[in-house]
Short mmCIF file of C-alpha atoms in Angstrom, two decimals:
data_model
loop_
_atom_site.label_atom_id
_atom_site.label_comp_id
_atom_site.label_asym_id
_atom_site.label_seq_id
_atom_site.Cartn_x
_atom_site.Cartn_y
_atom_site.Cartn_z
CA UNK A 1 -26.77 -9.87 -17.94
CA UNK A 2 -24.61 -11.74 -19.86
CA UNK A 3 -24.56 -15.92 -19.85
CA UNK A 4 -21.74 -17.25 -21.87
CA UNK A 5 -18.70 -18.35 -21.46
CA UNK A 6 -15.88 -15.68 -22.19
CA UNK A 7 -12.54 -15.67 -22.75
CA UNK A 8 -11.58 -11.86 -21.78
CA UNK A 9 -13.63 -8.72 -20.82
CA UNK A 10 -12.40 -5.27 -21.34
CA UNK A 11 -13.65 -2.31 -19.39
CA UNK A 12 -12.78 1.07 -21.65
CA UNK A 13 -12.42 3.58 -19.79
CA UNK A 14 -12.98 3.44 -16.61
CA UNK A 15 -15.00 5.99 -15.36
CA UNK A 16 -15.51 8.94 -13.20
CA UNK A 17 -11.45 9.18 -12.27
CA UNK A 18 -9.24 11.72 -13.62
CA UNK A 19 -7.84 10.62 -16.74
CA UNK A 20 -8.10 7.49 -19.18
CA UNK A 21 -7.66 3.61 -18.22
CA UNK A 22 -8.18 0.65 -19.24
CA UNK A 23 -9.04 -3.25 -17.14
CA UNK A 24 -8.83 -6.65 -19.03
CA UNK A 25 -10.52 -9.41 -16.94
CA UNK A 26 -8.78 -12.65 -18.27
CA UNK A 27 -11.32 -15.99 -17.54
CA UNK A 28 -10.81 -19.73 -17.76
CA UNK A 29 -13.06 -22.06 -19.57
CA UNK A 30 -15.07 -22.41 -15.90
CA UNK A 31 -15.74 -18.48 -16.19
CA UNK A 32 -13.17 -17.80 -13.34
CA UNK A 33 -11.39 -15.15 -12.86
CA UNK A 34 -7.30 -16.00 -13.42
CA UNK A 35 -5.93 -12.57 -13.39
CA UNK A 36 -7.54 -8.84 -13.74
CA UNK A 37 -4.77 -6.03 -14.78
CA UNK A 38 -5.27 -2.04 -14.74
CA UNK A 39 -3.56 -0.52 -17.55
CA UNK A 40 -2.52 2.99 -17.21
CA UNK A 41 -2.34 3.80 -21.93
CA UNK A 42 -1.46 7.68 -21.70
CA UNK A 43 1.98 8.34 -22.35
CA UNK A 44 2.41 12.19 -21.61
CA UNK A 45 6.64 12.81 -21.04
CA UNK A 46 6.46 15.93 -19.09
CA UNK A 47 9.95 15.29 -17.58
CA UNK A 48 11.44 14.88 -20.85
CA UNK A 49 10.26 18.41 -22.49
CA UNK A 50 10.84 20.74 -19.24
CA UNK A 51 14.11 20.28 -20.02
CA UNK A 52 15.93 22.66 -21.01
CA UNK A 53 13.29 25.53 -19.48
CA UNK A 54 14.51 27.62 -16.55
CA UNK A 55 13.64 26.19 -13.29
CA UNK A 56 12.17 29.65 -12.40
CA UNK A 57 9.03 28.65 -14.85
CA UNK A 58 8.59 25.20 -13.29
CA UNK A 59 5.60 26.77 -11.11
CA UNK A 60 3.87 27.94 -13.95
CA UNK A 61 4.50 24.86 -16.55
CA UNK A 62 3.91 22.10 -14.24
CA UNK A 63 0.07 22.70 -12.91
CA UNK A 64 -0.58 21.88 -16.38
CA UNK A 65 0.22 18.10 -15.74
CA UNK A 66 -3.12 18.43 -14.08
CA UNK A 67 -6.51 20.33 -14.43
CA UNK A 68 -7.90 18.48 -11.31
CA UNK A 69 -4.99 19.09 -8.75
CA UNK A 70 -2.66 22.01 -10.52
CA UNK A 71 -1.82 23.07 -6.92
CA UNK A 72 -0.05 20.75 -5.69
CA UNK A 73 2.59 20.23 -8.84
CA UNK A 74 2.42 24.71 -8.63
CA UNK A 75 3.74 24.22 -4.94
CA UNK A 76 5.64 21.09 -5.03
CA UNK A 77 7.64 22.99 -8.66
CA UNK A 78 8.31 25.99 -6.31
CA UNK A 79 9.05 24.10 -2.69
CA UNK A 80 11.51 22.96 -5.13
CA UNK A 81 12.82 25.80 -6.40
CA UNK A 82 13.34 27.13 -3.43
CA UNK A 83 15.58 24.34 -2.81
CA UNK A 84 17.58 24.76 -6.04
CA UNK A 85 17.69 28.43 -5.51
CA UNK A 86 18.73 28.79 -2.01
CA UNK A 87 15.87 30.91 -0.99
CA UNK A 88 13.36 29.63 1.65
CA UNK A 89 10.28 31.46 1.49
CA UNK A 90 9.67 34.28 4.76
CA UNK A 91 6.98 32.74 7.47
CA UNK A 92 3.93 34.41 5.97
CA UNK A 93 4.57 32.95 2.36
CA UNK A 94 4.88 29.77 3.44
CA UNK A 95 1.25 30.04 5.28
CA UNK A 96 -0.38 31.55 2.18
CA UNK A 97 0.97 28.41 0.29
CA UNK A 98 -0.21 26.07 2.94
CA UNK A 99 -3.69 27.97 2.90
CA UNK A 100 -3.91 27.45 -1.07
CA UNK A 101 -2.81 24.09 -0.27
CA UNK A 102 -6.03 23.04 2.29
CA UNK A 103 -8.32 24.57 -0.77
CA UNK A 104 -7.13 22.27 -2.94
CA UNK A 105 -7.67 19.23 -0.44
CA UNK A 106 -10.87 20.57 0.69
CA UNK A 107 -11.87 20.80 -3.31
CA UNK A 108 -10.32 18.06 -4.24
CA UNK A 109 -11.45 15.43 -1.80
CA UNK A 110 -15.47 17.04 -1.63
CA UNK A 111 -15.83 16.46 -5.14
CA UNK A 112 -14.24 12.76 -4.75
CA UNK A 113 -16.46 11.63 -2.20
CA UNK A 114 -19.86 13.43 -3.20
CA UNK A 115 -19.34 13.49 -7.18
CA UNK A 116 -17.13 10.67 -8.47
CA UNK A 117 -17.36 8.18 -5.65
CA UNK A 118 -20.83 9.04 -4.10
CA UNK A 119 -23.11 7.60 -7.44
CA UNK A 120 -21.45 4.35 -5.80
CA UNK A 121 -21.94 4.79 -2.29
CA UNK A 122 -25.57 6.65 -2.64
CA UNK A 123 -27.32 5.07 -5.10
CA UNK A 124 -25.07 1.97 -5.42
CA UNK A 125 -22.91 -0.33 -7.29
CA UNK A 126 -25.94 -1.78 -8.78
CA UNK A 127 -27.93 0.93 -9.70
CA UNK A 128 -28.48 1.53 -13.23
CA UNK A 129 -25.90 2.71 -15.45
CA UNK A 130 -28.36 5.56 -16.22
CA UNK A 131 -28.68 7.18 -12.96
CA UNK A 132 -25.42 6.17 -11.51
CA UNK A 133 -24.01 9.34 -11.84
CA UNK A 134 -24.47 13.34 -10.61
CA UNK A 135 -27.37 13.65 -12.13
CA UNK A 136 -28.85 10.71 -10.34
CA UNK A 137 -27.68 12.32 -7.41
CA UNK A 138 -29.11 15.30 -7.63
CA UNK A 139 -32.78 13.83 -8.56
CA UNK A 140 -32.01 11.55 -5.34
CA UNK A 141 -30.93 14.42 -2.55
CA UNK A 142 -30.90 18.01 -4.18
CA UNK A 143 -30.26 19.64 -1.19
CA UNK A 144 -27.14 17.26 -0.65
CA UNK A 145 -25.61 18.11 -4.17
CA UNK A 146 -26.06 21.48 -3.30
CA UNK A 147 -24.18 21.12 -0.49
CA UNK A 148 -21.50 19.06 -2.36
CA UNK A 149 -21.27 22.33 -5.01
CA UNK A 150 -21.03 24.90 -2.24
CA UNK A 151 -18.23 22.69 -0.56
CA UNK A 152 -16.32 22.86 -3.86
CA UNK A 153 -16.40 25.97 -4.59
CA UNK A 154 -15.24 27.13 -0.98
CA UNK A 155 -11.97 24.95 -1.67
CA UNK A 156 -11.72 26.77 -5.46
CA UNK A 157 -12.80 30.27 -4.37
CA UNK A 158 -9.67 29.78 -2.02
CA UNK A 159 -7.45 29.26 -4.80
CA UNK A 160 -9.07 31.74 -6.85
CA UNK A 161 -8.42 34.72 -4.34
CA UNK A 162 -5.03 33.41 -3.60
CA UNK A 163 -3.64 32.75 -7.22
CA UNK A 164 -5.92 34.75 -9.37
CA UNK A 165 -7.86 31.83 -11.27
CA UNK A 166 -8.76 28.65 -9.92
CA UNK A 167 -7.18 26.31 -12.21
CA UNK A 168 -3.73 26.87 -13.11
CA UNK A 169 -2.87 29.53 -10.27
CA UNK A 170 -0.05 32.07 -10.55
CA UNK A 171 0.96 32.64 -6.95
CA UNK A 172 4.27 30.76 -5.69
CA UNK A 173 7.57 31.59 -6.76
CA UNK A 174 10.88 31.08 -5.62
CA UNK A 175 11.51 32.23 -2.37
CA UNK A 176 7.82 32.96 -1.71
CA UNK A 177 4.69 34.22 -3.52
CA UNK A 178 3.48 37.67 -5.30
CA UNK A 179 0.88 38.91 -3.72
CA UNK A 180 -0.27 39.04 0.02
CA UNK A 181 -3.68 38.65 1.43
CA UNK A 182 -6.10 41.30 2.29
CA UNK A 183 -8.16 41.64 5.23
CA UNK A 184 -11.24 41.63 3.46
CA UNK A 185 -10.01 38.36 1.28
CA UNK A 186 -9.30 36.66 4.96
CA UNK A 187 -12.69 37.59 6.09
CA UNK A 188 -14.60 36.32 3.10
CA UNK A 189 -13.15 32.89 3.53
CA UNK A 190 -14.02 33.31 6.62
CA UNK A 191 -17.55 33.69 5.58
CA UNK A 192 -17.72 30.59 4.07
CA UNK A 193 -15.76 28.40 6.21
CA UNK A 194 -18.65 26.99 8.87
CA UNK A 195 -20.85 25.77 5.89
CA UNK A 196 -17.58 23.60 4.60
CA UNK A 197 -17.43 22.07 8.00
CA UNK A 198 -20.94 21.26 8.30
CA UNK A 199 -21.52 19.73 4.39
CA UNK A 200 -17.61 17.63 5.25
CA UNK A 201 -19.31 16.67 8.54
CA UNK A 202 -22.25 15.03 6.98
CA UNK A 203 -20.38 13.56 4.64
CA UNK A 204 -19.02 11.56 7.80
CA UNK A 205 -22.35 10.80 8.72
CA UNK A 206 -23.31 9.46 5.47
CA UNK A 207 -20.49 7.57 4.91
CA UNK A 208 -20.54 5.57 8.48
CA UNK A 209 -23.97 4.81 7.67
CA UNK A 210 -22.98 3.51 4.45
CA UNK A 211 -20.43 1.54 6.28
CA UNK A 212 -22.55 -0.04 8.90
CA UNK A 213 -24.79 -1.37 5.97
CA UNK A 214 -22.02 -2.71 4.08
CA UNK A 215 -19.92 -3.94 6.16
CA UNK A 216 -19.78 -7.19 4.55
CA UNK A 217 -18.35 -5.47 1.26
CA UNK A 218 -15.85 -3.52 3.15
CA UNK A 219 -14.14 -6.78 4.73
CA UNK A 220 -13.86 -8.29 1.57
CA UNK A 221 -13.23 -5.70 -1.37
CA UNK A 222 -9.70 -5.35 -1.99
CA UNK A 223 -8.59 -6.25 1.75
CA UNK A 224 -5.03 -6.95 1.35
CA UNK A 225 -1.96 -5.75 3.25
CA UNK A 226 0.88 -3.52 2.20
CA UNK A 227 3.29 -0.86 3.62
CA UNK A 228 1.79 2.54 4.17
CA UNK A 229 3.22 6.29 3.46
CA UNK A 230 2.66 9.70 3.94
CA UNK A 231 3.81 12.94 5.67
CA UNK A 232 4.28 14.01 9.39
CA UNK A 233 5.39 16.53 11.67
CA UNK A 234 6.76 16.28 15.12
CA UNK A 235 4.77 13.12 17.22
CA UNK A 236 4.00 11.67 13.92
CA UNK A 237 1.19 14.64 13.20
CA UNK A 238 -0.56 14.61 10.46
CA UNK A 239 0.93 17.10 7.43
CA UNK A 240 0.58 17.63 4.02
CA UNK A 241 2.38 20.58 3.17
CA UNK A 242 5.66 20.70 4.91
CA UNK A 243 7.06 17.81 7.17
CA UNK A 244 9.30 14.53 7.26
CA UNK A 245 8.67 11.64 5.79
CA UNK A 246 7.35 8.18 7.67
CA UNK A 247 7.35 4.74 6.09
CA UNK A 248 5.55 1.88 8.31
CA UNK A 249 4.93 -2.29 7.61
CA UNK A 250 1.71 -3.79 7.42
CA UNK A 251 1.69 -4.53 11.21
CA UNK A 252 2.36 -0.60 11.39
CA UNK A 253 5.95 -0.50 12.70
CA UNK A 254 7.72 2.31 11.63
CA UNK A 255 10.57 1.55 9.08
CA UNK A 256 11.87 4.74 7.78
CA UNK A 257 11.59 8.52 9.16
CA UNK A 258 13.39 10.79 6.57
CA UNK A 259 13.88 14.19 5.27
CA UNK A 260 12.21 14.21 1.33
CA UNK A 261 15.02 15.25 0.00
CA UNK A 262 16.78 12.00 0.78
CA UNK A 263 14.02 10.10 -1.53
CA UNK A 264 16.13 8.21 -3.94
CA UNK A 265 17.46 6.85 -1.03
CA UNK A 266 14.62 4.82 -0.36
CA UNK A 267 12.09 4.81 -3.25
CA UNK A 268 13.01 2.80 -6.62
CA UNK A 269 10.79 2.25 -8.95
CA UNK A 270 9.77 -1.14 -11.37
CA UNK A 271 8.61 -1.60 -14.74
CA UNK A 272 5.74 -3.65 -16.11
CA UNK A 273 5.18 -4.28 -20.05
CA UNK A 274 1.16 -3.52 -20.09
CA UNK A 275 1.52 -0.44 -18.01
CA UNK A 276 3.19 3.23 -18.85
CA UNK A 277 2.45 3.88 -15.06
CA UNK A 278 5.92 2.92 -12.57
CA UNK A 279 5.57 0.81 -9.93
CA UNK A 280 7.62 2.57 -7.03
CA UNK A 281 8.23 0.34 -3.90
CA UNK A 282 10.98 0.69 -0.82
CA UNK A 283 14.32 -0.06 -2.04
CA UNK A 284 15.08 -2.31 1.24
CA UNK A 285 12.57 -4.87 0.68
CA UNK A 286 12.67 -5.17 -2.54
CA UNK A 287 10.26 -5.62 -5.58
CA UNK A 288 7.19 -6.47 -4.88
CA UNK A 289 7.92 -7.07 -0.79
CA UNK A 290 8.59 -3.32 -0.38
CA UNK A 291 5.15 -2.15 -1.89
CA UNK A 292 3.20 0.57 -0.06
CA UNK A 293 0.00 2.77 -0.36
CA UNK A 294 -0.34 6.96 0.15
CA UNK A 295 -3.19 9.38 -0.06
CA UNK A 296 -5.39 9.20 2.59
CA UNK A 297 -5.31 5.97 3.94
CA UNK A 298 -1.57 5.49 4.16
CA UNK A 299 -1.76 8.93 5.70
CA UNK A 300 -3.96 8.35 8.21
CA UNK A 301 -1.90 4.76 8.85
CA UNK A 302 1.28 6.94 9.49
CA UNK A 303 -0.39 9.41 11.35
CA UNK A 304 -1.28 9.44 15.10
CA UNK A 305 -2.73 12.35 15.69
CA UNK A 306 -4.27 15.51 14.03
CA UNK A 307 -3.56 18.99 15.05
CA UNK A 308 -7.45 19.97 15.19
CA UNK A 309 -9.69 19.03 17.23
CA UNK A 310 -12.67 17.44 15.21
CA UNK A 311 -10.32 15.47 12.68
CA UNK A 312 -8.65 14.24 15.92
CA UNK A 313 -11.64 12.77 16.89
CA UNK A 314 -12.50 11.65 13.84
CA UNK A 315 -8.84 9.58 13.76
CA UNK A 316 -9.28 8.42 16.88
CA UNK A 317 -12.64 6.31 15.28
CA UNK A 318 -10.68 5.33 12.45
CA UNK A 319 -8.02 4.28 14.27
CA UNK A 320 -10.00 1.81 16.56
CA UNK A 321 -11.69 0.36 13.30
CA UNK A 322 -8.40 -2.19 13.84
CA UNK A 323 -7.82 -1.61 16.94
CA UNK A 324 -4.52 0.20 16.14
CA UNK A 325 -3.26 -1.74 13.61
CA UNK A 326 -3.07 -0.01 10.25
CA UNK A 327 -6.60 -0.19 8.40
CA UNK A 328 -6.41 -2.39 5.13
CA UNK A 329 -9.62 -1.83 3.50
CA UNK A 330 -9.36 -0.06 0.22
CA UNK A 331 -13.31 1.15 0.29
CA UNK A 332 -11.74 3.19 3.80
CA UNK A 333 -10.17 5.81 0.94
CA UNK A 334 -13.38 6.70 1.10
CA UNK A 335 -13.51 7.25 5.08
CA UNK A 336 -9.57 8.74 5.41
CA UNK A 337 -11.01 11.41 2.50
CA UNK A 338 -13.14 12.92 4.23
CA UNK A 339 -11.52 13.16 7.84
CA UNK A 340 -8.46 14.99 6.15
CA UNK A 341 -10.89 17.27 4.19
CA UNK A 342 -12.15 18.17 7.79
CA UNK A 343 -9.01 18.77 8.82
CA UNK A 344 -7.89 21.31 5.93
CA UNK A 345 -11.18 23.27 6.77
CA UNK A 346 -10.16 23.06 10.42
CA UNK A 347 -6.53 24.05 9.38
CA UNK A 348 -7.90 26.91 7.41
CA UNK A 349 -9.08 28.78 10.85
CA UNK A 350 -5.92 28.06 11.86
CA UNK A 351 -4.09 30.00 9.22
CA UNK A 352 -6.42 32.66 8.91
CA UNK A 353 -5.91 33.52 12.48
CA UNK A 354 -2.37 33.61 12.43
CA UNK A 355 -1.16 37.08 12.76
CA UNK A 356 1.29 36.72 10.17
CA UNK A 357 -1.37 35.35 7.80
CA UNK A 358 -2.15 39.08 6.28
CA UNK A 359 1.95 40.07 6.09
CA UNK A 360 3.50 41.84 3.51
CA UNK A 361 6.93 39.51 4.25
CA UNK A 362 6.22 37.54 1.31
CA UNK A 363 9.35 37.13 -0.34
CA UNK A 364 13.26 36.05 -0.41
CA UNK A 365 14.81 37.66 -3.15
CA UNK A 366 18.09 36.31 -1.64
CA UNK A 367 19.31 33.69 -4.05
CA UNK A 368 22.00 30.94 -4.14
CA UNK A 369 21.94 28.91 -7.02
CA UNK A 370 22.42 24.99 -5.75
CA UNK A 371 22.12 23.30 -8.75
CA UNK A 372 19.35 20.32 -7.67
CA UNK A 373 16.31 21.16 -5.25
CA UNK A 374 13.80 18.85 -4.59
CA UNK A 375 10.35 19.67 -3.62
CA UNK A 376 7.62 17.09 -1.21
CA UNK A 377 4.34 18.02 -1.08
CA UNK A 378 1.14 15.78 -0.23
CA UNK A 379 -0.89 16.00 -2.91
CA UNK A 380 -4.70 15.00 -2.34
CA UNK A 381 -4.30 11.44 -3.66
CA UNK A 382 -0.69 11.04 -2.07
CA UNK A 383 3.27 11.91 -1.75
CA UNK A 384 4.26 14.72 -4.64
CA UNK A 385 7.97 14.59 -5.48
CA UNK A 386 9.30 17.22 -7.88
CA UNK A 387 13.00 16.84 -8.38
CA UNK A 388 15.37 19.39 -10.82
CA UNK A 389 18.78 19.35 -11.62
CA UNK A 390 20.01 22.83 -13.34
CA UNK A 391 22.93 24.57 -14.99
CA UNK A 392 24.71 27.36 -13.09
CA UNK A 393 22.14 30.18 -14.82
CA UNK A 394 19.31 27.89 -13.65
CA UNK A 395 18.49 25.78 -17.08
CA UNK A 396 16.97 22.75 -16.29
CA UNK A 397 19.18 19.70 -17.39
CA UNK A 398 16.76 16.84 -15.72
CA UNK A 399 14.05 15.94 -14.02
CA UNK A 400 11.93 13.89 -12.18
CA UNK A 401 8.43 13.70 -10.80
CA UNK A 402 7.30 11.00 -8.32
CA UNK A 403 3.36 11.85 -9.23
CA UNK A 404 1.13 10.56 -6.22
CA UNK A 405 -0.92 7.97 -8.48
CA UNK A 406 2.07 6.24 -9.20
CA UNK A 407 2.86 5.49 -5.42
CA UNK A 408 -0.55 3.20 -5.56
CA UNK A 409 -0.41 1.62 -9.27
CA UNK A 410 0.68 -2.02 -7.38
CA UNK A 411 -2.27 -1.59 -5.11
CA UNK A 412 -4.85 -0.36 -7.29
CA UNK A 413 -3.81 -3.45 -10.00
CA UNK A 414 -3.99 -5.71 -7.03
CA UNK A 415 -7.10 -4.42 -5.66
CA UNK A 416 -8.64 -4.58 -9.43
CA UNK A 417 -7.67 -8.25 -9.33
CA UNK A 418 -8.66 -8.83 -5.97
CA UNK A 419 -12.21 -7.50 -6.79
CA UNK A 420 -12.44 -9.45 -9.95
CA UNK A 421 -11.81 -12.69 -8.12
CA UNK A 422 -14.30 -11.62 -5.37
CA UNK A 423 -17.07 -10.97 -7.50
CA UNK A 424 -17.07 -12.49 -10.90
CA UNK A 425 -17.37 -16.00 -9.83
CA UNK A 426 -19.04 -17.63 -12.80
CA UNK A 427 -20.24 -17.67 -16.97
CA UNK A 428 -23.25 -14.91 -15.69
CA UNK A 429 -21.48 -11.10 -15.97
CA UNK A 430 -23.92 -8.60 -14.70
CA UNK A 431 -22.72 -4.73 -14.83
CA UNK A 432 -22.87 -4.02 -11.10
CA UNK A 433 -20.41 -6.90 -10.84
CA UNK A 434 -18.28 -4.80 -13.39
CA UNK A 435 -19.16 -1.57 -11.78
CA UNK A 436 -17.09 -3.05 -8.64
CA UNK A 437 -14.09 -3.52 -10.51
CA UNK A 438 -14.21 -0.34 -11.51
CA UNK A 439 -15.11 1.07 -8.14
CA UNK A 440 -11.63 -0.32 -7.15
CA UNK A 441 -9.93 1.32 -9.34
CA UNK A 442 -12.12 4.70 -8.10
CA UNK A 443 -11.11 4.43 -4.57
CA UNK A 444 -7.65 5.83 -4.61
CA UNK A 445 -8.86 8.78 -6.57
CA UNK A 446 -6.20 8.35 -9.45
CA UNK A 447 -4.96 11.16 -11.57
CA UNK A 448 -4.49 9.35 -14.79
CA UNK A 449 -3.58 11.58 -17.21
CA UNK A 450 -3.20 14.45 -15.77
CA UNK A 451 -6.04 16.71 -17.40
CA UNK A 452 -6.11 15.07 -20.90
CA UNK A 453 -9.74 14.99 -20.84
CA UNK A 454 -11.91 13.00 -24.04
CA UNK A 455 -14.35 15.72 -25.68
CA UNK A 456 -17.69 14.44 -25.19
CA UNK A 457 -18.97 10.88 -24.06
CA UNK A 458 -16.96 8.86 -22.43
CA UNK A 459 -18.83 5.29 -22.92
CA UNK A 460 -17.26 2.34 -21.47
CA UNK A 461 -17.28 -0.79 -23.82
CA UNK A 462 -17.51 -4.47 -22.65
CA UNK A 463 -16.19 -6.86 -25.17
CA UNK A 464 -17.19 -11.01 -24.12
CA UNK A 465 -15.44 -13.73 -26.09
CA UNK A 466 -15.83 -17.33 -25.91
CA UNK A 467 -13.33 -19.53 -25.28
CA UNK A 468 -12.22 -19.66 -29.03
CA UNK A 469 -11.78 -15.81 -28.63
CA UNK A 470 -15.02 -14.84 -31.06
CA UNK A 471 -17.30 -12.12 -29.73
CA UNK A 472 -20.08 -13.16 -28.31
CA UNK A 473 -22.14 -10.13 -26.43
CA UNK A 474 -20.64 -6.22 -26.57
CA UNK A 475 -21.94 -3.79 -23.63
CA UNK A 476 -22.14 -0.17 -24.01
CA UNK A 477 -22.47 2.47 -21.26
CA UNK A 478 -22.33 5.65 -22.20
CA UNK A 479 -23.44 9.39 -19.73
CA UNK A 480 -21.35 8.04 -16.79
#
């Protein structure tokens, strides 16, 4: 606990998201909080060198923007493709993409909930540095991060029989994908599929629980009210692999319903000096009016109903958390995660018993060079756009990604702020109160970097100055 007076704290890194970022905490001579920013200091200009590649090796480069979520830049690079080429993929190819897809969610949001967000939510924001992490977890409830494991490796073993590894997958193309699945590969998801639903069920449990114990938190951590994004299909369904696109306001009245490729249309994006993260927001309302959130709270916001039957449900309890009106609390990533992870195992049944599922059909070798193609996909932590222009012979002249993290960077620097000013009310700075900040920044899931990864620790540093800027107190955490 610290008891002085200081000037400016800064947490370095922030911990357990993907990738590296940095909060100041700027204080007045009372020790009040008078503004909190989230700096986003990786610079990585992936749309700068993939020009000049052929757009037919977009699938392949791009997944390395990411080692936590290289499916969803692998699909969106060839839903785009297929767009520049002229060659939309044959029914059972675009199934197989969908069904790597729902691994990746089902991966992607399990290990969220149970190993980045759950030292928070299990052992909690105050628990010591030392066991706030999967280790403390798995001392606390070995059975449950056994179960957390399993449920990751269902979504991964997905990818793996689909795309041959299960990071980095070589599976889509354009027009389709290169290689079909087996019956035996169908059944041995199969296999596995019941346990998923069970450990993502329990995770509902817990986390209601959790809920109905903190329910004070939840109503005031980073409650603050913004437009909300995400895909749909027909009666505003619930999709994240192929589907329009559906823009509501904070009271939840629908403002735009468009086709992805129409994005620029609608999406602009701003500029801040202490961030190399965008700020996109809707072009008709303007900078910062038009702000929104994705991932799986604008989702769910956008969303009215689920195609299977226990997400339904599920949505129908989250829905009535505001009686209908869109649900503003940013610790209810936490909730949305989970009911869209039981959907992709749900959805996963689905596919699997689709009769086209094991077709050899898997390909369009029909093509029609357009010169642009754009490609939507939603990505675990929100709205994927992958945009190419190419030469006649397919050489990429430009491009530009829309990554999902960026959709959020207003409301995860708001809801850093937000937290700051909640809890950091005076000269005495305990690390639970810092943990909370952080925890803010955790909600949304980011994908900072993507997959630059430091070798090693990765402590977080707390500098305190006094008013006169000298250092008064540093913190070090290190093993989170």
């Amino acid at each position: 606990m610290a008891t002085v007076t200081p000037q400016k704290i800064t947490i370095e890194p922030v911990t357990r998201i993907e990738g590296h970022a940095k909060i100041t905490i700027r204080l007045n001579e009372a020790g009040k909080v008078e503004r909190a920013y989230l700096h986003i200091n990786e610079f990585r200009g992936f749309e700068k060198f993939c020009e000049g590649r052929m757009a037919f090796e977009m699938p392949v480069i791009t997944p390395r923007i990411c080692g936590i979520c290289p499916v969803s830049h692998h699909l969106a690079a060839a839903k785009a493709c297929d767009d520049l080429y002229g060659c939309p993929p044959p029914r059972p190819a675009q199934l197989l993409r969908e069904l790597m897809h729902m691994g990746q969610v089902i991966q992607s949001h399990g290990m969220h909930f149970f190993e980045l967000a759950g030292p928070d939510l299990l052992l909690g924001f105050d628990a010591d540095p030392a066991i706030r992490n999967v280790v403390g977890l798995i001392q606390a409830n070995p059975d449950l991060a056994l179960r957390a494991v399993r449920l990751r490796k269902f979504g991964q073993e997905i990818i793996h029989i689909l795309g041959g590894r299960r990071i980095h997958p070589i599976f889509a193309v354009p027009g389709g994908v290169n290689k079909a699945l087996t019956r035996s590969e169908r059944d041995q998801i199969l296999a596995g599929l019941d346990d998923a639903i069970e450990t993502i069920q329990l995770g509902l449990k817990i986390f209601k629980e959790w809920a109905e114990a903190n329910q004070e938190d939840i109503n005031r951590f980073a409650v603050f009210s913004t437009g909300y994004f995400g895909m749909v299909k027909p009666g505003n369904t619930l999709e994240l692999y192929d589907g329009q696109l559906r823009l509501i306001d904070a009271n939840g009245q629908e403002l735009e319903y468009f086709d992805g490729r129409e994005y620029l249309n609608y999406i602009a994006e701003h500029v801040e000096s202490w961030s190399y993260l965008k700020f996109p927001y809707y072009k008709k309302m303007g900078w910062p009016a038009g702000v929104y959130r994705v991932g799986p709270l604008g989702r769910l916001n956008v969303a009215d109903r689920i195609a299977t039957p226990l997400a339904d449900a599920a949505l129908k309890e989250f829905k009535a958390l505001n009686r209908g009106k869109p649900v503003e609390q940013t610790l209810y990533y936490h909730y949305a995660r989970l009911i869209e992870a039981l959907y992709a195992a749900e959805n996963v049944r689905v596919l699997l018993d689709d009769p086209d599922i094991l077709s050899t059909d898997i390909l369009n070798t029909r093509q029609e060079i357009r010169g642009e193609g754009v490609g939507v996909i939603e990505a675990p932590r929100g709205t994927l756009f992958h945009h190419y222009w190419a030469k006649p012979n397919g050489q990429l002249e430009r491009v530009n990604l829309i990554v999902a993290t960026g959709h959020n960077n207003w409301a995860m620097s708001e809801a850093v702020d937000s937290v700051a000013k909640t809890y950091i009310t005076g000269p005495e700075i305990r690390e639970g109160l810092l943990n909370r900040v952080e925890a803010a920044v955790r909600a949304y899931d980011p994908c900072l970097s993507c997959s630059t990864h430091a070798v090693g620790q990765m402590p977080m540093v707390i500098e305190i100055l006094d008013a006169q800027g000298q250092l008064r107190q540093t913190l070090a955490r290190l093993h989170e």
